[in-house]
Short mmCIF file of C-alpha atoms in Angstrom, two decimals:
data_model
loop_
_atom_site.label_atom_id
_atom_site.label_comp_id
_atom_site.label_asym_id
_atom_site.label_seq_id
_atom_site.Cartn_x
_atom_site.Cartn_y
_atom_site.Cartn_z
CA UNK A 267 102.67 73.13 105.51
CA UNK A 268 100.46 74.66 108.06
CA UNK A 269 96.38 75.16 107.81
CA UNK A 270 96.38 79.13 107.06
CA UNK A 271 94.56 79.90 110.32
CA UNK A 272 97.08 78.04 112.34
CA UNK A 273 99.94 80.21 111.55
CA UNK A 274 100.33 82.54 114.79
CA UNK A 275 100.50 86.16 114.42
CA UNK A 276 104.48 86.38 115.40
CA UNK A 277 104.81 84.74 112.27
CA UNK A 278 102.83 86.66 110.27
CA UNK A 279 104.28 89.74 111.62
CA UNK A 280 107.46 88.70 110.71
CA UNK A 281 106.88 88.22 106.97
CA UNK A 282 106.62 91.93 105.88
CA UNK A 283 110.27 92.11 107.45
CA UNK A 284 111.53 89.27 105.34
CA UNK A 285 110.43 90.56 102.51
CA UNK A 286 112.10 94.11 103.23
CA UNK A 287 115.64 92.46 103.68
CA UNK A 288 115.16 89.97 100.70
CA UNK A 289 113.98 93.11 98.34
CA UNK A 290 117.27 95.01 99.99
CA UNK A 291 119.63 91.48 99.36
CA UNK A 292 118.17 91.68 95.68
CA UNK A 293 118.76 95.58 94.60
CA UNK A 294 122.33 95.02 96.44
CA UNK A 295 122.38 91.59 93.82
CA UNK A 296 122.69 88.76 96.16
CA UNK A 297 120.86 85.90 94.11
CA UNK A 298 120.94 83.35 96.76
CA UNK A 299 120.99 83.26 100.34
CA UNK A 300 121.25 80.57 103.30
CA UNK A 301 119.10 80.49 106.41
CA UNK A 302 122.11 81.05 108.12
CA UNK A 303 123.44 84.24 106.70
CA UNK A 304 119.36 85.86 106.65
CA UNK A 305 119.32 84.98 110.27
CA UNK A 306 122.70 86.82 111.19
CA UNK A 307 121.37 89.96 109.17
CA UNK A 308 118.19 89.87 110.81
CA UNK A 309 118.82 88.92 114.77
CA UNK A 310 116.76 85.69 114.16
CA UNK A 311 118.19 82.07 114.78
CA UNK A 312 118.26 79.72 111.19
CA UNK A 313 115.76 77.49 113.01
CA UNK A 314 113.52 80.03 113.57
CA UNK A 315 113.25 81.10 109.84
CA UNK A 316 113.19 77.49 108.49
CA UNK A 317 110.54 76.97 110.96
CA UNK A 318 108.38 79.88 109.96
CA UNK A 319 109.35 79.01 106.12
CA UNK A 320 108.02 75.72 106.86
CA UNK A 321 104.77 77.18 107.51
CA UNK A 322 103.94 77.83 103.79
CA UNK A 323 105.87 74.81 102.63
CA UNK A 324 109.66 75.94 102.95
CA UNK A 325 109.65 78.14 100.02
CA UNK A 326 111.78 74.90 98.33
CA UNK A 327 115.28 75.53 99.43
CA UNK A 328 117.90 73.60 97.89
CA UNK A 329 121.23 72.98 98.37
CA UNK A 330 122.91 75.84 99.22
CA UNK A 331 119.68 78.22 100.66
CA UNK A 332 117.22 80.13 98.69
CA UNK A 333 116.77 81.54 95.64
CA UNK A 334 116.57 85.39 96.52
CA UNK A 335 114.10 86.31 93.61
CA UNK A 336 112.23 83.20 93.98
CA UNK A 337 111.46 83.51 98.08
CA UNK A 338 110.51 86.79 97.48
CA UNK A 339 107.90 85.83 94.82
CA UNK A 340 106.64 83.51 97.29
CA UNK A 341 106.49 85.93 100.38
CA UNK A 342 104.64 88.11 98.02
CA UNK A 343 101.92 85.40 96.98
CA UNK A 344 101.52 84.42 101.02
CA UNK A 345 100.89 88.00 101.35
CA UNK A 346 98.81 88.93 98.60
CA UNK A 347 100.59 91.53 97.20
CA UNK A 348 100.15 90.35 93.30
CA UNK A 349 96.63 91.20 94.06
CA UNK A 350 95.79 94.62 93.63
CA UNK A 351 93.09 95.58 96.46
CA UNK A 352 91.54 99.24 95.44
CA UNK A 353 91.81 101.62 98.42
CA UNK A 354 90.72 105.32 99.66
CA UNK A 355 92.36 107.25 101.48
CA UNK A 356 90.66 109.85 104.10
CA UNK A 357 92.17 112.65 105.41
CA UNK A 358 94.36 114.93 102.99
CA UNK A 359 96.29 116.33 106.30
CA UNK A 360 99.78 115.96 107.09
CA UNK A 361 99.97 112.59 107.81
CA UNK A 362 97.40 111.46 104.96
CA UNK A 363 99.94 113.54 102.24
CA UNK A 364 103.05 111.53 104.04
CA UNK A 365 101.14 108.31 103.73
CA UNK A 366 100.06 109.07 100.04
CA UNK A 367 103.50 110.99 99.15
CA UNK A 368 105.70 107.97 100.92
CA UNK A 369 104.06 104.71 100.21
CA UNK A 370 104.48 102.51 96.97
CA UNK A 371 100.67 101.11 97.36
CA UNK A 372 101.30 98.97 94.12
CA UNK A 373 104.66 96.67 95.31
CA UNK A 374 102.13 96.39 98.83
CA UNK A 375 98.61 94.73 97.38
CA UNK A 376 97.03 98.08 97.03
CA UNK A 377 95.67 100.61 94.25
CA UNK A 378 94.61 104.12 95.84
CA UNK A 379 92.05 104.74 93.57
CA UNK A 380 90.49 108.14 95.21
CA UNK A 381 91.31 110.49 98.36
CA UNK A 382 88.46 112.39 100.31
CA UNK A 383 88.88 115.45 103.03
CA UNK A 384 85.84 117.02 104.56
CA UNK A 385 87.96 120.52 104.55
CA UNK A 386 87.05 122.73 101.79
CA UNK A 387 90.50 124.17 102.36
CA UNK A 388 91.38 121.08 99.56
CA UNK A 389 88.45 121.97 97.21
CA UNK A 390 90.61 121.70 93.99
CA UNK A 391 93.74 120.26 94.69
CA UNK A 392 95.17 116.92 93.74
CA UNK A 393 97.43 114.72 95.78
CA UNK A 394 99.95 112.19 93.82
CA UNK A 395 97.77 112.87 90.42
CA UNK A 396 94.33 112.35 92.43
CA UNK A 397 92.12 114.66 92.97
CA UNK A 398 91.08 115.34 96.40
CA UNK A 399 87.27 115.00 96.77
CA UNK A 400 84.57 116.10 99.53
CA UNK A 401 83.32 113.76 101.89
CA UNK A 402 79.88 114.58 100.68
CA UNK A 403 81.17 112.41 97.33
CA UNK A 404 81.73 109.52 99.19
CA UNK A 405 78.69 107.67 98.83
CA UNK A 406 78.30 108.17 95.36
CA UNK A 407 82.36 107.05 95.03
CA UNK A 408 82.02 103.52 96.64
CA UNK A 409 78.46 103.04 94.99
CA UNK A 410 80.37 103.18 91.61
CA UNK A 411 83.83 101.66 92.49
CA UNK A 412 84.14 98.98 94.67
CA UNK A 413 86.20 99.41 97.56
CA UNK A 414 88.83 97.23 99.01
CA UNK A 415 90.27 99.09 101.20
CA UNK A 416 89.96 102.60 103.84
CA UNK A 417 93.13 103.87 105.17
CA UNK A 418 91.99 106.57 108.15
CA UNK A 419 94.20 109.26 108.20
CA UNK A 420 91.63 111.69 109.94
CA UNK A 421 91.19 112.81 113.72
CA UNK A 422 90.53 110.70 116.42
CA UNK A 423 87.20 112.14 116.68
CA UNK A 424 85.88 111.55 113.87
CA UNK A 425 86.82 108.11 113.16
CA UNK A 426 84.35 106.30 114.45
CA UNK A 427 81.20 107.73 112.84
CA UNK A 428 83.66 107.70 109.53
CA UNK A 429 84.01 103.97 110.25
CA UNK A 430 80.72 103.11 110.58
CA UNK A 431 79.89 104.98 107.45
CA UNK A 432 82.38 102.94 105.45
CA UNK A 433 81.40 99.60 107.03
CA UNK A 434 77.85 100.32 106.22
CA UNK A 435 79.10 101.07 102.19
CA UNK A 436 80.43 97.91 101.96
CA UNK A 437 84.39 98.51 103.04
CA UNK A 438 85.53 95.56 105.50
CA UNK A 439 89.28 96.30 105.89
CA UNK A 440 90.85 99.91 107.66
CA UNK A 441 94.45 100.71 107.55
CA UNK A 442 93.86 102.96 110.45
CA UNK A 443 96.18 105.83 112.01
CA UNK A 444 93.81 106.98 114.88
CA UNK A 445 93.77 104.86 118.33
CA UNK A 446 90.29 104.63 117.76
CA UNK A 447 89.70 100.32 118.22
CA UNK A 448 87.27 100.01 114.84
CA UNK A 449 87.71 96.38 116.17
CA UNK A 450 85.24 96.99 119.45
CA UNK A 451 82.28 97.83 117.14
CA UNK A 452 83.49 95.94 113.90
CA UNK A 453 84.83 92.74 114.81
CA UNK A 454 84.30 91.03 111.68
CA UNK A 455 86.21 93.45 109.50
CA UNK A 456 90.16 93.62 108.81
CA UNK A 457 92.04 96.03 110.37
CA UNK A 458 95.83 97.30 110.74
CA UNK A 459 96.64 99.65 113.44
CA UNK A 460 99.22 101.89 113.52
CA UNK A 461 100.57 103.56 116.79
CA UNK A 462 103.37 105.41 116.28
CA UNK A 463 103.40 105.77 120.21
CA UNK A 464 103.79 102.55 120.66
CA UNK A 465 107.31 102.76 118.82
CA UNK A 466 108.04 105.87 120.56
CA UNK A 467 107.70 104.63 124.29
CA UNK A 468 109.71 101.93 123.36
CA UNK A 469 112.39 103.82 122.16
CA UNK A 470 112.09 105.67 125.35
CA UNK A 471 112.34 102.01 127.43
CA UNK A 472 115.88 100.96 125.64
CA UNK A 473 117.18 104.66 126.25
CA UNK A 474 116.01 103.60 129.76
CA UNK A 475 117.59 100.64 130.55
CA UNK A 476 120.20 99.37 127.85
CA UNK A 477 122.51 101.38 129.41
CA UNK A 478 123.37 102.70 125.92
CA UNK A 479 121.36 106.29 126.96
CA UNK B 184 111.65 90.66 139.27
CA UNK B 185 113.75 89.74 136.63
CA UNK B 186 116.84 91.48 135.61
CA UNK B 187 116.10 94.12 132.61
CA UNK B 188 118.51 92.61 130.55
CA UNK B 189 116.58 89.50 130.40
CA UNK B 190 113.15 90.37 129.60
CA UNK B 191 112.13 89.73 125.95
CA UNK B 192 111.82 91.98 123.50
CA UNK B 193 107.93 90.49 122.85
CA UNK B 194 106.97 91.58 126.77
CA UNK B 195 108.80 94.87 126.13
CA UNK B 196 106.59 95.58 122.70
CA UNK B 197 102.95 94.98 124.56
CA UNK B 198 104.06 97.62 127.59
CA UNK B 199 103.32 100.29 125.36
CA UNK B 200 99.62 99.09 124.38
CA UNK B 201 99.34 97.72 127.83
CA UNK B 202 99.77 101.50 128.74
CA UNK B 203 97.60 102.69 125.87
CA UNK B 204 94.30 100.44 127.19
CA UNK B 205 95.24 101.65 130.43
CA UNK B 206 95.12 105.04 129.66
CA UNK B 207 91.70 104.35 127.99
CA UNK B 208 90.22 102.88 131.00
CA UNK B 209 91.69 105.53 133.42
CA UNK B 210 90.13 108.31 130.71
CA UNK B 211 86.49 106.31 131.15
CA UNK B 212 86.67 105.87 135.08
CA UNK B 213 87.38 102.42 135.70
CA UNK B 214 89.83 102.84 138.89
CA UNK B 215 90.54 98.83 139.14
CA UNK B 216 90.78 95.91 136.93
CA UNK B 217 91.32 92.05 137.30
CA UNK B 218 94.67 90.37 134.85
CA UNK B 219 91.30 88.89 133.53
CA UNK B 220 89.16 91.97 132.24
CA UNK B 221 92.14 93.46 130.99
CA UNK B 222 93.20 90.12 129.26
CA UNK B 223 89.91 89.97 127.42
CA UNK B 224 90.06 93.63 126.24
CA UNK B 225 93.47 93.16 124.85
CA UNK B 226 93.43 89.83 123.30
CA UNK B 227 96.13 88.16 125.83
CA UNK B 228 95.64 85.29 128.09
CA UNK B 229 95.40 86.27 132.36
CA UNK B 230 98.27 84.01 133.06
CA UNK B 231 100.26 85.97 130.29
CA UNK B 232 99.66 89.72 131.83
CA UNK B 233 100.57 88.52 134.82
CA UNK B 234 103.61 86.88 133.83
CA UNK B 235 104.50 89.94 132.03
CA UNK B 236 103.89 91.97 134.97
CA UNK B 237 106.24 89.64 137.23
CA UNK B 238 109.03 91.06 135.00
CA UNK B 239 108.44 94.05 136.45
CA UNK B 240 107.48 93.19 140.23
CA UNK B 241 104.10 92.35 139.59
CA UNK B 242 102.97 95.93 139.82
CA UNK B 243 100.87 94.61 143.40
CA UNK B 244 98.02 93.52 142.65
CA UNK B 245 96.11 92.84 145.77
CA UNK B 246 92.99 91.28 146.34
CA UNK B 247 90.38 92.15 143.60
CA UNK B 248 92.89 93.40 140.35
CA UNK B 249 95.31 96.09 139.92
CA UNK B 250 94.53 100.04 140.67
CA UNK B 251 94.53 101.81 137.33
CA UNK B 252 96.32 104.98 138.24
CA UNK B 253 98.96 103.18 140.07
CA UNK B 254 99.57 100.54 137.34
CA UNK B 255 99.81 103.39 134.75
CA UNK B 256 102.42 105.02 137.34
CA UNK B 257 104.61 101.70 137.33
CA UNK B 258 104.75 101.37 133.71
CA UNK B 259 105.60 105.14 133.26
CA UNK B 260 108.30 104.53 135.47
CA UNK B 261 109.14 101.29 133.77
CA UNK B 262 109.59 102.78 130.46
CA UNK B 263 111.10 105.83 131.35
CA UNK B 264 108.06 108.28 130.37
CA UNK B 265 108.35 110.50 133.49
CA UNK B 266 112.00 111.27 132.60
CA UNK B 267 112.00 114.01 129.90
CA UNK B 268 114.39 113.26 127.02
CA UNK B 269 115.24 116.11 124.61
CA UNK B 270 114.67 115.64 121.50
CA UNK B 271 115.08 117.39 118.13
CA UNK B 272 113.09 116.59 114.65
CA UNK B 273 114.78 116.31 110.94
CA UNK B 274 112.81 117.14 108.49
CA UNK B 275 109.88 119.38 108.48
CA UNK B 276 108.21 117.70 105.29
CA UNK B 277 104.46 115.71 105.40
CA UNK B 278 105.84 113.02 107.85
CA UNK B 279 107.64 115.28 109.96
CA UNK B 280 104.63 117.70 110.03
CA UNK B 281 102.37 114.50 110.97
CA UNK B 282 104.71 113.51 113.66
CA UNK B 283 105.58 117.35 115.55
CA UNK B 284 101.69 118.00 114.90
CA UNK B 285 99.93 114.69 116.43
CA UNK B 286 102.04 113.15 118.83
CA UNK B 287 102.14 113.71 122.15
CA UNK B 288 106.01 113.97 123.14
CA UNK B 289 106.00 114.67 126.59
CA UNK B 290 103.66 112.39 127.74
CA UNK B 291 105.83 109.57 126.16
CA UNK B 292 108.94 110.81 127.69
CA UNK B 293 110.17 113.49 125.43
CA UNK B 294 110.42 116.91 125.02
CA UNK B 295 110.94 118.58 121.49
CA UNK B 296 113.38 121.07 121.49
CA UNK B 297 114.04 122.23 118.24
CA UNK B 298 112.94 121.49 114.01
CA UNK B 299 115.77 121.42 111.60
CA UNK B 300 115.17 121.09 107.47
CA UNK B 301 117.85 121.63 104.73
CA UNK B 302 115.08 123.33 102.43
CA UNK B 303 115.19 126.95 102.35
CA UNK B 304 111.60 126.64 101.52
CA UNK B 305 110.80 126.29 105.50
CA UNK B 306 112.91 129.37 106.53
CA UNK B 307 110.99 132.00 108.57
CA UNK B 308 108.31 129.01 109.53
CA UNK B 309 107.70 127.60 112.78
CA UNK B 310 106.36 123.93 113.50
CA UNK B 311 104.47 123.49 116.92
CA UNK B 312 105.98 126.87 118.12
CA UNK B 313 109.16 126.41 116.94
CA UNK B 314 111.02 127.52 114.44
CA UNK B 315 111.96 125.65 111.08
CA UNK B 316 116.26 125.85 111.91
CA UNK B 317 118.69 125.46 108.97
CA UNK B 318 120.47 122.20 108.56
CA UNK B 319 123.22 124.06 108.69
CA UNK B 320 122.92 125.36 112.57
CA UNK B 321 122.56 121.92 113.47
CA UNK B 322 126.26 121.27 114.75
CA UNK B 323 126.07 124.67 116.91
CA UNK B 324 122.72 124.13 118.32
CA UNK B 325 124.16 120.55 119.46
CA UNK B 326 127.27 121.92 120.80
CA UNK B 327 125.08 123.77 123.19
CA UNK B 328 122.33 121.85 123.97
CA UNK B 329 122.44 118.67 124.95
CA UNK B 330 120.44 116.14 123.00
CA UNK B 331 119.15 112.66 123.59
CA UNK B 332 116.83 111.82 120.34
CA UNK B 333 116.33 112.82 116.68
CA UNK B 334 113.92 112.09 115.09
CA UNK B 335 114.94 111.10 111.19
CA UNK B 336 111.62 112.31 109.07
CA UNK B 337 113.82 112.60 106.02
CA UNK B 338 114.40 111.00 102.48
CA UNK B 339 116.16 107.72 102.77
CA UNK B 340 118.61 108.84 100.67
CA UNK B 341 119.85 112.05 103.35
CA UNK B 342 119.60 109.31 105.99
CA UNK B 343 123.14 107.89 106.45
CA UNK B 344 124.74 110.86 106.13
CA UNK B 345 122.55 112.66 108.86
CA UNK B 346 122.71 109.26 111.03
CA UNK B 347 126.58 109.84 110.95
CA UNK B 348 126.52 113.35 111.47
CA UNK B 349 123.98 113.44 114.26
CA UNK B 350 126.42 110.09 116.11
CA UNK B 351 129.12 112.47 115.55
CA UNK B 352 127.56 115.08 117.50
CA UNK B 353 126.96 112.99 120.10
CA UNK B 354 123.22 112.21 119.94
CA UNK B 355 122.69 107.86 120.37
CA UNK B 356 118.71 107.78 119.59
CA UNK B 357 117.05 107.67 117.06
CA UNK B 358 113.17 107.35 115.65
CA UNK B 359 114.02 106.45 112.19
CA UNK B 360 110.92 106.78 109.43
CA UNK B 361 113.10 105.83 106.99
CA UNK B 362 114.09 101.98 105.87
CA UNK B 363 117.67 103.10 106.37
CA UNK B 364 119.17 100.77 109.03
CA UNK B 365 121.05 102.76 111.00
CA UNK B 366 122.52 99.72 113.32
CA UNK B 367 123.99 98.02 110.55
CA UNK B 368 126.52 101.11 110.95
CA UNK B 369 126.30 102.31 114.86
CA UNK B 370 125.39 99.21 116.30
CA UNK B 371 125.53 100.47 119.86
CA UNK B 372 123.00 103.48 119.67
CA UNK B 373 119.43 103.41 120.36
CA UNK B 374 117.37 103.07 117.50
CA UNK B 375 113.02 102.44 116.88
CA UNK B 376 112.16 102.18 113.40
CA UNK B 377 109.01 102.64 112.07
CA UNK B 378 108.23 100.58 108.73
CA UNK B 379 104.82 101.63 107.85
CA UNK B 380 105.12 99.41 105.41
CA UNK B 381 105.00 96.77 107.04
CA UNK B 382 101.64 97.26 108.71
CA UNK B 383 100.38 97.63 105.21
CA UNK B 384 101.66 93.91 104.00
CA UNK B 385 100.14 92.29 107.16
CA UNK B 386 96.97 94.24 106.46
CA UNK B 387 97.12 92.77 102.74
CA UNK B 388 97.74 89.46 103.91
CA UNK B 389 94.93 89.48 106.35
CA UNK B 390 92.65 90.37 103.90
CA UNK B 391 93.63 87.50 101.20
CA UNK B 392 93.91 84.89 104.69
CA UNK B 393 90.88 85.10 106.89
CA UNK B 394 88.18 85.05 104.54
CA UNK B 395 86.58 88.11 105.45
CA UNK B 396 87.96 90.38 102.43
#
């Protein structure tokens, strides 16, 4: 077993995938499952997986491979997510409903515990039983409940003096959804990026040049 | 210059942010950089941008660094961004609202042609200046226009039967939102998947691993 801050970020990256095909293998009620058949369903060489097992202490296979249930109890302790972390969410737009509307916060590590928009357009409504409040009511919000956890669902633009708002109120980790790099300013806080470009200009490479386009 | 078929898919996946941080410096006037300032702005060892960048030729870099404009050029062309692909959108809910709304299509090498949603709800609306289409005209508007990409914003449920529909009309790329694995059944079409979820687990384990949560 590996010192935590050993383990490189290729592994860690590949976790949340293991844990999507090992939830899938369970619904579908596959109890147990070798490191040869999870590599063949997920384009990864048996090796590979032992090896990156083998970084938090092989998740005990015996015999014939894992215990389905069990290795996903285990991926879920590496990854903390049978520790609630309370979260906000900011920005009640289109993509902050999809994010709110789509994701199962609770099977993930997270609570969403309150949703702000600076547009009195939402004055009012609610969003997945939560009402959505002002920005003006942040302050008073994260005095009273301590908070985990940002996700940034609002413009470009206005993320970084959002950021440094939240930093300064005590949030250290950002699920963020603008390229704005919290990172430059913020290095000590935690912070997960998502650029749905990225994904998209590599689609547009493979319809490039795997021939398949 | 290696062949395409050999280059890794981990050298494929940083072109894109490559591009972004690029794009960044271009929008701030830097016109040159060294493989080393651009290796400590992204995170990456010298020796590794350059050895990504032999994959592709190099990109000639002469003397002091690479020319910012003409690097962005070469990975445009590398990825197939300055070839408009047309693409259509299912699914005009939160995520597909997010998606039409804040990306920037043709600048990563698409062009949306057309919005399609099976709930009446949408009909008479338009979505980025077009209009909300019927599932239903779908197989007529691909008969006569030819299409390259759909983009799958839909329940996971709908998603294999669209998948199957949309092969069957000959479209072979897909940006799938949904955890539906659409290879599993058409292994030989294009396919990026985004799994927000994931990004959300890695966040969670960052925060219980590096001792800043």
């Amino acid at each position: 077993m590996k010192d935590i801050s050993e383990i490189s970020s290729s592994v860690i990256a590949r976790l949340p995938r293991y844990y999507r095909f090992l939830c899938e293998l369970q619904k579908n009620g596959t109890e147990r499952i070798s490191s040869k058949e999870l590599s063949a369903k997920m384009g990864l060489t048996a090796s590979q997986i032992r090896q990156d097992f083998n970084c938090f202490g092989g998740f005990g296979q015996q015999g014939y491979g894992y215990k389905t249930e069990q290795l996903i109890k285990e991926l879920s302790a590496v990854m903390g997510l049978d520790e609630l972390k309370s979260a906000i969410l900011m920005g009640a737009g289109n993509m902050g409903r999809a994010v709110a509307s789509q994701m199962s916060f609770e099977t993930m590590g997270f609570s969403l515990k309150a949703i702000f928009d600076s547009d009195p357009l939402f004055k009012g409504m609610s969003l997945k039983g939560l009402p959505i409040r002002s920005a003006d009511e942040l302050e008073a919000w994260c005095a009273e409940n301590k908070t985990d956890m940002a996700i940034l669902c609002i413009p470009q633009e206005a993320t970084p003096a959002v950021a440094d708002k939240l930093v300064m109120l005590g949030v250290n980790s950002f699920w963020n959804f603008s390229h704005y790099d919290i990172h430059s300013k913020h290095p000590f806080v935690n912070v997960a990026n998502v650029h749905l470009s990225d994904s998209l200009m590599t689609l547009s490479y493979t319809i490039k040049n795997n021939g398949k386009g």
